[in-house]
XYZ file of C-alpha atoms in Angstrom:
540
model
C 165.816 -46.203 221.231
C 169.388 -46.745 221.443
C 170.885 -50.494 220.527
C 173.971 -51.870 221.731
C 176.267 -50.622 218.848
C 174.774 -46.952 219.696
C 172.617 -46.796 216.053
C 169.205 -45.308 216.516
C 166.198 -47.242 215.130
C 162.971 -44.805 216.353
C 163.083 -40.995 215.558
C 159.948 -40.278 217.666
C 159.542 -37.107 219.871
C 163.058 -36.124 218.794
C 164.124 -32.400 217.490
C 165.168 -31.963 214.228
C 166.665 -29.195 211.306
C 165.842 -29.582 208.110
C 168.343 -29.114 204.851
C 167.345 -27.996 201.639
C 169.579 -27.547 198.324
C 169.172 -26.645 195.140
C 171.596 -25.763 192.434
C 169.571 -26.061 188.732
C 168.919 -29.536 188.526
C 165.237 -29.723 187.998
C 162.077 -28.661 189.493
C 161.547 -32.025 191.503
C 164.158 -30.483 193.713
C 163.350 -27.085 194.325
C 163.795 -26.397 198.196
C 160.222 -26.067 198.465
C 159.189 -29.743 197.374
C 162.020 -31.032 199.368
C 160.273 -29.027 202.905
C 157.044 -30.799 201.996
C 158.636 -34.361 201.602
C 160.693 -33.705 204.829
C 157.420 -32.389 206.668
C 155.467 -35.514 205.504
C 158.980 -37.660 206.778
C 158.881 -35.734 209.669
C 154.693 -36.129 210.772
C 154.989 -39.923 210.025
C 157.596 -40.425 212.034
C 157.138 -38.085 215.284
C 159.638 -35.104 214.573
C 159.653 -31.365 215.321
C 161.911 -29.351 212.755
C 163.123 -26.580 214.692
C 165.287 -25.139 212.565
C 165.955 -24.742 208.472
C 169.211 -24.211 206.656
C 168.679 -23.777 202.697
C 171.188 -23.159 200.021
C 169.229 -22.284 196.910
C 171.118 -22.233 193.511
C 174.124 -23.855 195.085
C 176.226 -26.085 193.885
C 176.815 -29.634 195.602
C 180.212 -30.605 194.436
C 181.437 -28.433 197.220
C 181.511 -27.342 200.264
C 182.827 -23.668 199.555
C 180.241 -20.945 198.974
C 177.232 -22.815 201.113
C 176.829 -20.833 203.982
C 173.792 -22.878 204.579
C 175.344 -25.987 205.293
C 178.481 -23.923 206.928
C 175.950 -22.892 209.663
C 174.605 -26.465 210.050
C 177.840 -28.388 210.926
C 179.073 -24.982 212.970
C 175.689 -24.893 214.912
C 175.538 -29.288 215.154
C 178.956 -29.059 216.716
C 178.093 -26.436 218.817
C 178.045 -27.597 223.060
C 174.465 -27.055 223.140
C 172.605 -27.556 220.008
C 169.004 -27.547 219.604
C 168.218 -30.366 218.068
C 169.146 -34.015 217.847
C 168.152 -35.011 213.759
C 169.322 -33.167 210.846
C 166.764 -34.042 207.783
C 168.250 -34.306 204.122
C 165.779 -35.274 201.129
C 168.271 -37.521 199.815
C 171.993 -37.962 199.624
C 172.606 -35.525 196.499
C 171.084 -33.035 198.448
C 173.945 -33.660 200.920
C 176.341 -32.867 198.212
C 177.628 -34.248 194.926
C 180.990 -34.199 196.373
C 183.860 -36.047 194.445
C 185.202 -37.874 196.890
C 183.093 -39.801 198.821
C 184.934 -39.487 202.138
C 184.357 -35.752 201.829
C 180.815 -36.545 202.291
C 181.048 -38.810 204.736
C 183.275 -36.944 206.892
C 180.456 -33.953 207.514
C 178.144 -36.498 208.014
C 180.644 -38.010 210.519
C 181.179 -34.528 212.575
C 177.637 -34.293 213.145
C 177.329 -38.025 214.242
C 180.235 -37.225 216.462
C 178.418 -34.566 217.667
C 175.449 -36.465 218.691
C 173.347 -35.274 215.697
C 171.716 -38.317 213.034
C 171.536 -37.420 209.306
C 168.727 -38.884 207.962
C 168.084 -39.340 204.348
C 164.089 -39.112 204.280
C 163.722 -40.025 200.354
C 166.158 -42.594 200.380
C 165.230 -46.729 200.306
C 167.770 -47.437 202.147
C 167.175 -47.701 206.223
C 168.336 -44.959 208.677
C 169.373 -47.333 211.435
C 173.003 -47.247 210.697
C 173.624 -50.598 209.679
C 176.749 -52.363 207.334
C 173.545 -52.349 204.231
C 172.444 -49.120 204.798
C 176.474 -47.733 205.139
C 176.665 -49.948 201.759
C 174.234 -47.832 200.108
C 174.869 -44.773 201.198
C 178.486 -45.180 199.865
C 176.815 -46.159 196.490
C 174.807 -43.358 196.574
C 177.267 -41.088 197.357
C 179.135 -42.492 194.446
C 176.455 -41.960 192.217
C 175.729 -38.318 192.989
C 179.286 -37.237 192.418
C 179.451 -39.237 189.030
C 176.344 -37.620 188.155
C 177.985 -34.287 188.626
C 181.284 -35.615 186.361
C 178.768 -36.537 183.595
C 176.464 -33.246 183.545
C 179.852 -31.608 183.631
C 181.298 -33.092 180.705
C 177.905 -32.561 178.874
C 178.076 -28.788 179.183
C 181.363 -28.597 178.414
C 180.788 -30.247 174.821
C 177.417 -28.259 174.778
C 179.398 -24.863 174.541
C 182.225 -26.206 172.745
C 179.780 -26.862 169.879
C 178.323 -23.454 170.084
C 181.633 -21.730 170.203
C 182.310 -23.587 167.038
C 179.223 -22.076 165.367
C 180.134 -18.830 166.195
C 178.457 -18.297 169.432
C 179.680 -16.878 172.011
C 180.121 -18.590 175.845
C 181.635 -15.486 178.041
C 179.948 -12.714 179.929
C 182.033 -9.816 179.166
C 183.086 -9.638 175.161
C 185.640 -6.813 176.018
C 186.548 -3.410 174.985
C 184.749 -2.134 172.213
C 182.102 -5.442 171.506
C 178.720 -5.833 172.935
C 176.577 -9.073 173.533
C 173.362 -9.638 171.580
C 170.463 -12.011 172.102
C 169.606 -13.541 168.914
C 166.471 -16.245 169.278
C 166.686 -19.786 167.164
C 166.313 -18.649 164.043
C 168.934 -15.767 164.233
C 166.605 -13.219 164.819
C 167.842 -10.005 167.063
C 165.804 -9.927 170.376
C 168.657 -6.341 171.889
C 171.386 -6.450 173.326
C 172.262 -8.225 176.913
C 173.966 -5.514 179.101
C 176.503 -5.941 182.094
C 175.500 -9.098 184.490
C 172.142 -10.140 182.107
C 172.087 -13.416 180.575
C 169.450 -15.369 178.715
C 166.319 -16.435 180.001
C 165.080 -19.615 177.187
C 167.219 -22.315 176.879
C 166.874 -21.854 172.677
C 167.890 -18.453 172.834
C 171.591 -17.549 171.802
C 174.070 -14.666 172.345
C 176.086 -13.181 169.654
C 178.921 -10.749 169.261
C 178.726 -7.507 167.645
C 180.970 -4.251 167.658
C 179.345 -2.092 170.476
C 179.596 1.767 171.857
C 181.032 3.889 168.519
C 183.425 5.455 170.952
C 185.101 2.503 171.994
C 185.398 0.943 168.508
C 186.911 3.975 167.669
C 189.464 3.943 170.421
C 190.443 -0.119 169.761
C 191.429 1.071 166.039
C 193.099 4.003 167.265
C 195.099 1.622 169.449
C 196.052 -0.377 167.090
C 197.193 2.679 165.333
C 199.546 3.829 167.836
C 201.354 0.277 168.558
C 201.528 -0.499 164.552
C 202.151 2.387 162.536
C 203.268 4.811 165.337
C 205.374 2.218 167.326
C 204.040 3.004 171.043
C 204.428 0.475 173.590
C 201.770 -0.879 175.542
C 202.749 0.955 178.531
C 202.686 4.133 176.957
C 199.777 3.510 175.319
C 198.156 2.751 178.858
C 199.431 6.056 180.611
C 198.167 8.163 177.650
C 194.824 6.286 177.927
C 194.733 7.187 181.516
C 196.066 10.873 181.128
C 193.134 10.969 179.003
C 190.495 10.039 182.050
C 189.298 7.499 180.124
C 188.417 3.884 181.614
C 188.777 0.478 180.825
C 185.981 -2.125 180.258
C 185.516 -2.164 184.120
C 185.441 1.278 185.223
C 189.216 1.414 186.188
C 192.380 2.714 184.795
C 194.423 0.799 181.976
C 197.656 -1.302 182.748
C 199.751 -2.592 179.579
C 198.288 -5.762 180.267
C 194.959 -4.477 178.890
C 196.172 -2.943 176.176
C 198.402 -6.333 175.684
C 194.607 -8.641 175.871
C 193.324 -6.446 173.319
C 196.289 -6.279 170.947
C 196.280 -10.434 170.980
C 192.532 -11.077 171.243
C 191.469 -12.285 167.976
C 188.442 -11.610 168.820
C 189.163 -8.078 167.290
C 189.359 -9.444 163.947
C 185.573 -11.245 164.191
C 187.262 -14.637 165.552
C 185.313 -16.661 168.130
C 187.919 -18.604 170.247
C 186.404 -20.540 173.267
C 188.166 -23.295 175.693
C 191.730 -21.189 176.005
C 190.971 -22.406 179.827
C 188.974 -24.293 181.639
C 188.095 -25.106 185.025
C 185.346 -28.362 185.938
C 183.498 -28.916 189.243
C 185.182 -25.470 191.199
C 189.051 -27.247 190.199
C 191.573 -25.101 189.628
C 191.514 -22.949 186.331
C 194.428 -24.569 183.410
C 195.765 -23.328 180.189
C 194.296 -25.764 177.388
C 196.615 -26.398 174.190
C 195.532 -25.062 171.079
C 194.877 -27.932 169.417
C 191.928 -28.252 171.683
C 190.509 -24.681 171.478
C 187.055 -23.820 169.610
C 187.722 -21.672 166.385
C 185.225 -19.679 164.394
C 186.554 -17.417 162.155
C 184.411 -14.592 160.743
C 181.718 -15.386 163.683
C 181.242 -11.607 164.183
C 182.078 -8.208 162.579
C 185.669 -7.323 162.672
C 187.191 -4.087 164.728
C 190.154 -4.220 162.750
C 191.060 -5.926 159.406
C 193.405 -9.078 159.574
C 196.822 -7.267 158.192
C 196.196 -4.897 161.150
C 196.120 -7.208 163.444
C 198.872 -9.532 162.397
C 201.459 -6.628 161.961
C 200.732 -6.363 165.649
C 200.964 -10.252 166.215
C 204.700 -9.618 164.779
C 205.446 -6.657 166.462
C 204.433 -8.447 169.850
C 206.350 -11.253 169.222
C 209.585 -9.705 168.177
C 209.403 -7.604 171.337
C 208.516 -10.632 173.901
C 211.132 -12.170 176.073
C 210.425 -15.812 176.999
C 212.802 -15.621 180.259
C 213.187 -18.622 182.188
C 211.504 -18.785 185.827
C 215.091 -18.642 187.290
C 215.769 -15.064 184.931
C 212.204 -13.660 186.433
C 213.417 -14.275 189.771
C 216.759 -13.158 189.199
C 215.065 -9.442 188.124
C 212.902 -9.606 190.682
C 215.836 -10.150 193.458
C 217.586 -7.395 192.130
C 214.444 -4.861 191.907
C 213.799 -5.823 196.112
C 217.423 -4.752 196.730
C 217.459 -1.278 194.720
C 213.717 -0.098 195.041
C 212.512 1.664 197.808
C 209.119 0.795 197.240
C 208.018 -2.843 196.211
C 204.637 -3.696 195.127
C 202.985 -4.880 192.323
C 202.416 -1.911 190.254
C 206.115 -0.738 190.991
C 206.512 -3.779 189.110
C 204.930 -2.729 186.166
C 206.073 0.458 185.970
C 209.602 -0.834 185.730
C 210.840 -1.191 182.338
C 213.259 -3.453 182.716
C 211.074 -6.087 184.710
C 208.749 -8.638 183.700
C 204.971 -7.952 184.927
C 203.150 -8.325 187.368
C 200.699 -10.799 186.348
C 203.678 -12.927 185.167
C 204.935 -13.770 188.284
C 201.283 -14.638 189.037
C 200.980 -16.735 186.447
C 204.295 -18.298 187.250
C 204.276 -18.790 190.441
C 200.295 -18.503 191.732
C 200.974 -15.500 193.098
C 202.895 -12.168 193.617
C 203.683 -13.473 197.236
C 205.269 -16.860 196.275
C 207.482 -14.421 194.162
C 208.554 -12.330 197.191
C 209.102 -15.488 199.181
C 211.311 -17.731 197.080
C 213.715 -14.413 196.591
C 213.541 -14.419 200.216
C 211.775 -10.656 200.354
C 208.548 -9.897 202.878
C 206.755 -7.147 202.571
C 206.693 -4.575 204.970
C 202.580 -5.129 205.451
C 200.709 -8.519 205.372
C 198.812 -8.712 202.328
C 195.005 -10.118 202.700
C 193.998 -13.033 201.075
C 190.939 -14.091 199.198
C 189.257 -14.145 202.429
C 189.744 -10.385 202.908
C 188.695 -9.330 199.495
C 185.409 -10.920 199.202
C 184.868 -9.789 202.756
C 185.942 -6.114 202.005
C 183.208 -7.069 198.804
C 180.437 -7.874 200.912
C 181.109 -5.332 202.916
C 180.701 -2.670 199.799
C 177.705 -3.978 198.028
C 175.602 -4.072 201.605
C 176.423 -0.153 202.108
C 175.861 0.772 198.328
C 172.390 -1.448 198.464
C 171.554 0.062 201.757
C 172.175 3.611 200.627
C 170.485 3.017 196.816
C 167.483 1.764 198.778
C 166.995 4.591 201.278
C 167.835 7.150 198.174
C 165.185 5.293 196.092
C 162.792 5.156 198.663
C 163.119 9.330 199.197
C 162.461 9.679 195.498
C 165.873 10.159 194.243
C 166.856 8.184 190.890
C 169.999 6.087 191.293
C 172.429 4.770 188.912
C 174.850 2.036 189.504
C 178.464 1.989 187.768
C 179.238 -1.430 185.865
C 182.091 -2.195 188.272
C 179.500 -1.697 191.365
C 181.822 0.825 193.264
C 179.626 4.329 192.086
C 175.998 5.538 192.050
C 174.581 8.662 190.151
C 172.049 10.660 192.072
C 169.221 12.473 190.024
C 172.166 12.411 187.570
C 174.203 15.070 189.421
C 176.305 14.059 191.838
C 178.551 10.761 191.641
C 179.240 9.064 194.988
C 182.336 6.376 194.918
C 182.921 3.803 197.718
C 185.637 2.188 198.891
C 186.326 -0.617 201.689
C 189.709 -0.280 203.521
C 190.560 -3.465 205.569
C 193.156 -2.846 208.215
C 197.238 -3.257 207.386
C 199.128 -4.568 210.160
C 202.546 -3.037 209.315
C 205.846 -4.588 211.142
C 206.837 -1.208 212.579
C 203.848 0.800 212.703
C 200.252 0.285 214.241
C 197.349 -0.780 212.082
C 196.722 1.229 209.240
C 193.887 1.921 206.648
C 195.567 3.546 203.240
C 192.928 5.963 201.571
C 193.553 7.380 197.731
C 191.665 9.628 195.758
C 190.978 7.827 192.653
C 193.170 9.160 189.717
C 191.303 8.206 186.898
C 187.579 9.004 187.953
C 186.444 12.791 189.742
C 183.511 11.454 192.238
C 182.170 14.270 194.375
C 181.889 12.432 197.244
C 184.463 9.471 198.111
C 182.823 7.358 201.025
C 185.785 4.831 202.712
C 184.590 2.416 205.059
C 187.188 1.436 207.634
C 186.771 -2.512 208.140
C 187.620 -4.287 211.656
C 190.249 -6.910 212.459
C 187.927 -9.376 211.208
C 186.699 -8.022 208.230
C 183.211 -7.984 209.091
C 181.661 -4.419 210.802
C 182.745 -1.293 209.336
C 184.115 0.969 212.222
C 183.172 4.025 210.412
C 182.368 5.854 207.528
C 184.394 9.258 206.145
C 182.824 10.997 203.746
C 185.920 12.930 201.722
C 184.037 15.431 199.282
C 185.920 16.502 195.606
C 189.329 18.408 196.961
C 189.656 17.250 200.231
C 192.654 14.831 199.320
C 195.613 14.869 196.850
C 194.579 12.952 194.021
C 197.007 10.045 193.624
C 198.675 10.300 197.113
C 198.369 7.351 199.767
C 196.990 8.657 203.257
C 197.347 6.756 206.471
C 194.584 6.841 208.975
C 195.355 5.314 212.448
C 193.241 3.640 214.854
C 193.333 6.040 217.696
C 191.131 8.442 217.925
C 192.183 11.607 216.905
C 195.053 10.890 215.426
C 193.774 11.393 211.688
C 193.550 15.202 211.757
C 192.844 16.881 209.441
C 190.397 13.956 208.698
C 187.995 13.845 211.481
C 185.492 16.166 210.020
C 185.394 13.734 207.740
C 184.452 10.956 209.790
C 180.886 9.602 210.337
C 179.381 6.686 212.678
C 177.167 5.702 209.160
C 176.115 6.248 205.876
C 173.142 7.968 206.426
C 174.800 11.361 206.475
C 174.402 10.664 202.261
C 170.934 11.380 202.648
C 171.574 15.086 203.957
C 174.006 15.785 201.628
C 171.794 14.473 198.661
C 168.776 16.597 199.877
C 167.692 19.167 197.238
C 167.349 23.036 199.332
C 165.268 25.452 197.966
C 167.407 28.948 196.205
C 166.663 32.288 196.547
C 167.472 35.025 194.094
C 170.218 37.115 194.640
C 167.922 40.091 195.847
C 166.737 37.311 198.764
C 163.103 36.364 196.748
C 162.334 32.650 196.486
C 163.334 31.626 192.869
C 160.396 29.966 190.413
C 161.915 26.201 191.531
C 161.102 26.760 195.001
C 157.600 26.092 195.006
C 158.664 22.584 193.903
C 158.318 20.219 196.928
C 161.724 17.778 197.387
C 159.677 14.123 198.380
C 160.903 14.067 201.729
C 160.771 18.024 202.574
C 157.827 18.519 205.124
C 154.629 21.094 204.172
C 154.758 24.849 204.666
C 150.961 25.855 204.323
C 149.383 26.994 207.077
């Protein structure tokens, strides 16, 4: 019943949603022991749960990335909510957030809201009063120091490792492969793209991987040393050459640049460069406080190699002031007719891309403090995880319904391609819309340059990045390779590309279906006996 100051002292008969978190902290608080301890909370004390929202393998110290506890407040807030209670196991399952008032204050929007929180593993009462608030504030405390501690922990966990020659990335680069080695050094195979270790004493190694690739670092270092090629040639003759970075995309001079300065190449294990704690912003760490191993791994190229290219890098790099950068930059607005990023790199005379980037956050803070907007609003973060999202459901969607006809499917390492019975290569790409300042909304579609798919699929996103509108389905030839497109948003105003254009992706699944040949004097061939899984049975 209610008291005077409006606190709540009996939970009986009332409505309730349960939330459940887990990031790796121990088995104790896997989401299914916390249900049972809220269900046994919730029988003593007279509440229905209604309603669940889990975030498994989340992290607390945040409240980005927890669509779980999004949905909560959004759905608590909402005019008519369904239920009165919202059920925590304790306060750390709330969050681990730094600041204390960050915690509070979601707390506080559902109490505005009408909705209780109620910590159901907690000592501490739920009736709202100055000892409870007292402890919950300590508690709050402690779960956000906890997260500072386990933090700092890790961190000197992998420095140590680094120092002993192990290596703490995912992707080694260009021409190296990762190895799982168990405690006593023993090889257990490789670790491909996106697999990590599974026992804690386990360890992962460096070695020189694909022979191709190794080949191609030396060859490289060939050109920029002995041959004198710049970076930026050596990246257009990589990619007149159809061959693909470590991702599955064209070169830039910046990736020729990493793997130039990466002394990785040379069998040095350098860890800590940057570092980012508890989701803060990435930073540049001195050197003085970077992990070193040399000769932690087999060397690419020898060390003269790579120091004659550590000169010839150095002699050739101009440390310009952030007032110089933006100086070039001003002038390259005025005389180009097209601005963008990779204009940017193609000009000689400019500083890259990624340097304004790194100087200034972004490309866009560039534009603004030279006083230049571009002619279309670039998306933000938002729109490329969205545009993301939006890829991986159509690839899994399609992969499953391929798989599920009998087809084999292969999936590139950057996640954009698939392989169908090893034959035919479908690429996908999301288009979100670009609102230009003269021009209606606009989707931009490119065949890719530096991969031949024979099928490009392009989803067309919405205004709100979230339902594709369509599907076309442009087949090897159909477009200029290299050469932007514009489709508009009224219908019919994309000839020649409507043929193109499908409500869904399940037109794939016609176009991957095997058909049975004849001969050329109109006999079936020996193959067509052979029944495709999904084609339906002839006999009589």
């Amino acid at each position: 019943m209610p008291q005077a100051d409006g606190t709540l002292t009996s939970l009986a008969g009332r409505l309730a949603a349960q939330y459940v978190r887990m990031s790796t902290d121990y088995q104790q608080y896997s989401t299914e022991n916390q249900k049972l301890a809220i269900a046994e909370f919730a029988a003593i004390q007279g509440v229905s749960i209604v309603a669940t929202y889990e975030d498994a393998g989340k992290s607390g110290v945040t409240l980005k990335g927890r669509p779980g506890l999004l949905q909560l407040l959004q759905d608590a807030q909402a005019p008519t909510h369904a239920f009165s209670l919202v059920l925590v196991y304790d306060v750390s399952r709330w969050g681990r957030f730094q600041d204390t008032d960050e915690s509070a204050h979601y707390e506080y929007l559902c109490r505005q809201a009408g909705v209780q929180v109620v910590y159901c593993a907690e000592t501490f009462s739920y009736d709202g009063g100055a000892v409870a608030t007292l402890m919950k504030t300590l508690k709050r405390a402690m779960a956000g120091e906890y997260s500072r501690e386990l933090s700092r922990k890790v961190f000197t966990g992998q420095y140590r490792l680094a120092e002993r020659g192990f290596w703490q990335g995912a992707a080694p680069g260009y021409g190296l492969q990762r190895v799982l080695v168990d405690s006593d050094g023993n090889v257990k195979g490789p670790l491909h793209h996106r697999e990590h270790k599974s026992i804690q004493t386990d360890r992962v190694i460096v070695t020189p991987g694909d022979e191709r690739e190794v080949a191609l670092v030396r060859r490289i270092y060939d050109w920029y040393v002995c041959q004198g090629v710049g970076c930026r040639r050596i990246a257009d003759r990589l990619n007149a050459f159809g061959i693909c970075n470590a991702h599955g995309r064209p070169w830039n001079p910046q990736h020729v640049t990493d793997i130039l300065s990466s002394e990785k190449y040379v069998g040095t294990n350098v860890y800590a460069r940057t570092s980012r704690k508890l989701n803060g912003n990435w930073h540049r760490n001195p050197p003085s406080e970077w992990a070193r191993s040399e000769g932690a791994f087999p060397p690419l190229v020898d060390h003269a190699t790579f120091d004659a290219a550590e000169r010839i890098r150095t002699n050739r790099t101009q440390n310009l002031s952030d007032d110089e950068i933006l100086k070039r930059l001003s002038d390259f607005v005025r005389s180009s007719d097209v601005v963008s990023a990779k204009e940017i790199d193609r000009a000689r005379a400019m500083p890259a891309g990624k340097t304004y980037s790194v100087r200034f956050g972004c490309i866009k803070n560039a534009y603004a403090l030279v006083g230049y907007e571009p002619g279309y609003h670039i998306g933000g973060p938002e729109v490329f995880r969205a545009s993301r999202a939006a890829q991986q459901e159509c690839i899994g969607k399609t992969t499953a319904a391929l798989t599920a006809l009998g087809h084999r499917v292969d999936i590139s390492a950057d996640e954009t391609t698939i392989r169908v019975d090893d034959e035919l290569v479908i690429r996908f790409a999301v288009r979100p819309i670009l609102h230009y300042d003269r021009r209606g909304p606009r989707w931009r579609v490119r065949w890719p340059t530096y991969s031949s798919p024979d099928f490009l699929v392009v989803l067309r996103l919405d205004s709100a990045f979230e339902t594709p509108i369509d599907f076309y389905i442009f087949p090897r030839g159909s477009l200029v390779p290299g050469y932007d497109f514009s489709l508009s948003i009224r219908g019919g105003s994309s000839e020649p590309f409507e043929m193109f254009r499908f409500p869904d992706e399940r037109i794939l699944l016609e176009l991957t279906a095997r058909t049975r040949m004849e001969a050329f004097d109109g006999s079936q061939s020996p193959d067509s006996n052979r029944r495709h899984p999904d084609s339906p049975d002839s006999s009589a």
